[in-house]
Amino acid sequence: MLFSLLQAETATALAEAVEAAPAPQEMSYSLIDMAAKGGWLMIVLLILSIIAIYIFGKKLWVINRAAKVDKNFLDDIRDYIHDGKIKSAVTYCGKFDTPVARLVEKGIERIGRPLADIQSAIENVGNLEVARLEKGLPFLATIAGGAPMIGFLGTVSGMVKAFFNMANAGNNIDITLLSSGIYEAMITTVGGLIVGILAYFGYNYLTNRIDNVVFNIENATIEFMDVLNEPEEDKKAE
């Protein structure tokens, strides 16, 4: 009887203690808090991500402008050349700020010289335009390859920090001594991979867009040379 009474009182006391105990608080971290635990290398990755975004946005804007070609542009140029209005054709080309317009303008300025010289001048302008479009892309490719390596450096640095804390703690090893090093190791790896992957996909996307512009340039060169050949063929036919 006494044992049953003590058991009931103990159960009642435990229940009251559980009810009185404060509920465990859920720990939550924002992205900024997590990035801060990654150490100073996260600042380097942040700078690289800003540079990558700037290069991508700027090059995308330049490429989009270069890709805009009026469908009637070469037809109008053909009419000007057939009518002998060379200066009007040059002025017309100046209205368009595109690689195609600039290389056609260079070809028109060379009219009267051998066709081989005209084509050579056009190809030189085309090479300069492509180099202008590709300017900055090597740095974006460097970020794509370098950011994961910086993240790996943070991993090694964090693990060294964790083991250093363990060695200094001796027999009093506490998990909190390892947390800062582990955070730095994991977060810098994730940050480096994110920046590298985004830069890699951005680089390949821009490269593909530039290839399309190069195709337009080559196609315009062929059509323009055909325009220059048309009058000579008409004379032979007569």
Short mmCIF file of C-alpha atoms in Angstrom, two decimals, residues 16-237:
data_model
loop_
_atom_site.label_atom_id
_atom_site.label_comp_id
_atom_site.label_asym_id
_atom_site.label_seq_id
_atom_site.Cartn_x
_atom_site.Cartn_y
_atom_site.Cartn_z
CA GLU A 16 4.26 18.31 -12.98
CA ALA A 17 7.98 18.73 -13.70
CA VAL A 18 7.46 17.95 -17.39
CA GLU A 19 4.62 20.42 -17.63
CA ALA A 20 6.62 23.10 -15.83
CA ALA A 21 9.73 22.61 -17.97
CA PRO A 22 10.09 25.19 -20.78
CA ALA A 23 9.49 23.90 -24.30
CA PRO A 24 12.69 23.46 -26.32
CA GLN A 25 13.32 26.35 -28.69
CA GLU A 26 13.95 25.56 -32.31
CA MET A 27 17.22 26.98 -33.61
CA SER A 28 17.01 28.73 -36.94
CA TYR A 29 19.68 30.39 -39.05
CA SER A 30 19.31 32.81 -41.87
CA LEU A 31 21.49 32.61 -44.95
CA ILE A 32 23.46 35.61 -43.72
CA ASP A 33 24.15 33.91 -40.39
CA MET A 34 25.28 30.74 -42.11
CA ALA A 35 27.48 32.65 -44.54
CA ALA A 36 29.08 34.55 -41.64
CA LYS A 37 30.15 31.25 -40.10
CA GLY A 38 32.01 30.43 -43.29
CA GLY A 39 34.82 32.79 -42.45
CA TRP A 40 36.63 35.39 -44.53
CA LEU A 41 36.68 33.16 -47.63
CA MET A 42 32.95 33.77 -47.98
CA ILE A 43 33.77 37.45 -48.60
CA VAL A 44 36.02 36.37 -51.48
CA LEU A 45 33.23 34.18 -52.89
CA LEU A 46 30.74 37.03 -52.52
CA ILE A 47 33.03 39.37 -54.49
CA LEU A 48 33.48 36.74 -57.20
CA SER A 49 29.72 36.19 -57.43
CA ILE A 50 29.13 39.94 -57.86
CA ILE A 51 31.78 40.12 -60.59
CA ALA A 52 30.29 37.08 -62.34
CA ILE A 53 26.79 38.58 -62.27
CA TYR A 54 28.12 41.88 -63.62
CA ILE A 55 30.02 40.21 -66.48
CA PHE A 56 27.05 38.00 -67.36
CA GLY A 57 24.57 40.89 -67.38
CA LYS A 58 26.83 43.20 -69.37
CA LYS A 59 27.79 40.59 -71.98
CA LEU A 60 24.19 39.43 -72.35
CA TRP A 61 23.12 43.01 -73.07
CA VAL A 62 25.93 43.47 -75.63
CA ILE A 63 25.20 40.12 -77.33
CA ASN A 64 21.47 40.81 -77.52
CA ARG A 65 22.19 44.12 -79.27
CA ALA A 66 24.64 42.45 -81.64
CA ALA A 67 22.13 39.74 -82.52
CA LYS A 68 19.50 42.23 -83.70
CA VAL A 69 19.63 42.38 -87.49
CA ASP A 70 17.00 44.02 -89.66
CA LYS A 71 15.61 41.45 -92.08
CA ASN A 72 15.52 44.04 -94.86
CA PHE A 73 19.01 45.38 -94.18
CA LEU A 74 20.89 43.48 -96.88
CA ASP A 75 18.05 43.95 -99.36
CA ASP A 76 18.27 47.70 -98.88
CA ILE A 77 22.05 47.57 -99.26
CA ARG A 78 21.63 45.64 -102.49
CA ASP A 79 19.30 48.33 -103.86
CA TYR A 80 21.71 51.13 -102.91
CA ILE A 81 24.67 49.37 -104.56
CA HIS A 82 22.77 48.50 -107.74
CA ASP A 83 21.64 52.13 -108.00
CA GLY A 84 25.23 53.29 -107.51
CA LYS A 85 24.39 55.12 -104.26
CA ILE A 86 27.53 54.11 -102.38
CA LYS A 87 27.54 57.04 -99.95
CA SER A 88 23.89 56.47 -99.15
CA ALA A 89 24.69 52.81 -98.43
CA VAL A 90 27.48 53.82 -96.03
CA THR A 91 25.18 56.29 -94.29
CA TYR A 92 22.50 53.63 -94.03
CA CYS A 93 24.95 51.22 -92.38
CA GLY A 94 25.82 53.87 -89.80
CA LYS A 95 22.24 53.82 -88.53
CA PHE A 96 22.70 50.29 -87.15
CA ASP A 97 25.00 49.61 -84.21
CA THR A 98 25.55 45.92 -84.99
CA PRO A 99 28.53 43.81 -86.11
CA VAL A 100 26.81 42.94 -89.38
CA ALA A 101 26.28 46.62 -90.23
CA ARG A 102 29.90 47.49 -89.44
CA LEU A 103 31.41 44.73 -91.56
CA VAL A 104 29.09 45.54 -94.47
CA GLU A 105 30.05 49.20 -94.14
CA LYS A 106 33.72 48.24 -94.33
CA GLY A 107 33.01 46.19 -97.45
CA ILE A 108 31.15 49.06 -99.10
CA GLU A 109 34.06 51.40 -98.42
CA ARG A 110 36.32 48.96 -100.26
CA ILE A 111 34.14 48.76 -103.38
CA GLY A 112 36.30 49.21 -106.48
CA ARG A 113 39.11 47.07 -105.16
CA PRO A 114 39.56 43.35 -105.93
CA LEU A 115 36.95 41.12 -104.32
CA ALA A 116 39.66 39.27 -102.40
CA ASP A 117 40.70 42.52 -100.71
CA ILE A 118 37.10 43.35 -99.87
CA GLN A 119 36.50 39.93 -98.36
CA SER A 120 39.73 40.15 -96.38
CA ALA A 121 38.71 43.54 -94.95
CA ILE A 122 35.30 42.19 -94.00
CA GLU A 123 36.83 39.16 -92.29
CA ASN A 124 39.17 41.38 -90.30
CA VAL A 125 36.25 43.44 -89.05
CA GLY A 126 34.37 40.24 -88.23
CA ASN A 127 37.29 38.95 -86.17
CA LEU A 128 37.43 42.21 -84.24
CA GLU A 129 33.70 42.07 -83.57
CA VAL A 130 33.89 38.50 -82.29
CA ALA A 131 36.84 39.38 -80.05
CA ARG A 132 34.80 42.28 -78.70
CA LEU A 133 31.90 39.98 -77.90
CA GLU A 134 34.17 37.45 -76.18
CA LYS A 135 35.94 40.06 -74.06
CA GLY A 136 35.42 39.24 -70.37
CA LEU A 137 34.35 35.64 -70.90
CA PRO A 138 37.76 34.18 -69.91
CA PHE A 139 37.42 35.86 -66.52
CA LEU A 140 33.95 34.35 -66.12
CA ALA A 141 35.42 30.94 -66.96
CA THR A 142 38.14 31.56 -64.36
CA ILE A 143 35.49 32.20 -61.72
CA ALA A 144 33.69 29.01 -62.74
CA GLY A 145 36.85 27.00 -62.14
CA GLY A 146 38.32 28.99 -59.26
CA ALA A 147 35.30 29.38 -56.97
CA PRO A 148 35.02 25.64 -56.14
CA MET A 149 38.76 25.59 -55.44
CA ILE A 150 38.35 28.48 -53.01
CA GLY A 151 35.51 26.55 -51.39
CA PHE A 152 37.79 23.52 -51.05
CA LEU A 153 40.43 25.76 -49.49
CA GLY A 154 37.83 26.78 -46.93
CA THR A 155 37.11 23.10 -46.27
CA VAL A 156 40.75 22.38 -45.53
CA SER A 157 41.07 25.56 -43.45
CA GLY A 158 37.99 24.66 -41.42
CA MET A 159 39.16 21.12 -40.71
CA VAL A 160 42.59 22.41 -39.65
CA LYS A 161 40.83 24.81 -37.30
CA ALA A 162 38.67 22.00 -35.87
CA PHE A 163 41.63 19.70 -35.22
CA PHE A 164 43.62 22.60 -33.73
CA ASN A 165 40.82 23.21 -31.24
CA MET A 166 40.72 19.49 -30.43
CA ALA A 167 44.45 19.40 -29.78
CA ASN A 168 44.31 22.42 -27.47
CA ALA A 169 41.32 21.03 -25.56
CA GLY A 170 43.19 17.93 -24.44
CA ASN A 171 40.86 15.53 -22.63
CA ASN A 172 38.12 18.18 -22.28
CA ILE A 173 36.86 17.85 -25.83
CA ASP A 174 33.56 19.63 -26.37
CA ILE A 175 31.54 19.51 -29.56
CA THR A 176 31.21 23.31 -29.43
CA LEU A 177 34.98 23.55 -29.94
CA LEU A 178 34.57 21.82 -33.30
CA SER A 179 31.45 23.62 -34.51
CA SER A 180 33.15 26.74 -35.84
CA GLY A 181 35.69 24.76 -37.87
CA ILE A 182 33.07 22.37 -39.24
CA TYR A 183 30.80 25.28 -40.18
CA GLU A 184 33.64 26.94 -42.06
CA ALA A 185 34.51 23.68 -43.82
CA MET A 186 30.98 22.89 -44.99
CA ILE A 187 29.65 26.37 -45.78
CA THR A 188 32.64 27.46 -47.87
CA THR A 189 32.34 24.27 -49.90
CA VAL A 190 28.67 24.92 -50.60
CA GLY A 191 29.33 28.59 -51.40
CA GLY A 192 32.18 27.78 -53.77
CA LEU A 193 30.13 25.18 -55.61
CA ILE A 194 27.14 27.51 -55.99
CA VAL A 195 29.24 30.37 -57.40
CA GLY A 196 31.20 28.01 -59.66
CA ILE A 197 28.13 26.25 -61.05
CA LEU A 198 26.30 29.50 -61.80
CA ALA A 199 29.38 30.98 -63.49
CA TYR A 200 29.88 27.79 -65.50
CA PHE A 201 26.33 27.72 -66.84
CA GLY A 202 26.46 31.47 -67.51
CA TYR A 203 29.70 31.10 -69.47
CA ASN A 204 28.32 28.30 -71.65
CA TYR A 205 25.09 30.18 -72.28
CA LEU A 206 26.95 33.30 -73.42
CA THR A 207 29.29 31.21 -75.58
CA ASN A 208 26.32 29.64 -77.32
CA ARG A 209 24.77 33.06 -77.95
CA ILE A 210 28.05 34.34 -79.41
CA ASP A 211 28.16 31.35 -81.75
CA ASN A 212 24.75 32.40 -83.08
CA VAL A 213 26.04 35.94 -83.69
CA VAL A 214 29.10 34.54 -85.49
CA PHE A 215 26.78 32.54 -87.71
CA ASN A 216 24.86 35.72 -88.58
CA ILE A 217 28.13 37.49 -89.38
CA GLU A 218 29.31 34.70 -91.67
CA ASN A 219 25.93 34.53 -93.39
CA ALA A 220 25.90 38.31 -93.92
CA THR A 221 29.43 38.18 -95.36
CA ILE A 222 28.39 35.58 -97.91
CA GLU A 223 25.26 37.50 -98.91
CA PHE A 224 27.17 40.76 -99.24
CA MET A 225 29.81 39.17 -101.46
CA ASP A 226 27.00 37.77 -103.60
CA VAL A 227 25.61 41.30 -103.93
CA LEU A 228 28.99 42.52 -105.21
CA ASN A 229 29.12 39.69 -107.73
CA GLU A 230 25.63 40.24 -109.11
CA PRO A 231 26.41 43.28 -111.35
CA GLU A 232 29.36 41.52 -112.98
CA GLU A 233 27.27 38.45 -113.71
CA ASP A 234 24.54 40.63 -115.23
CA LYS A 235 27.07 42.26 -117.55
CA LYS A 236 28.33 38.89 -118.72
CA ALA A 237 24.79 37.74 -119.35
#
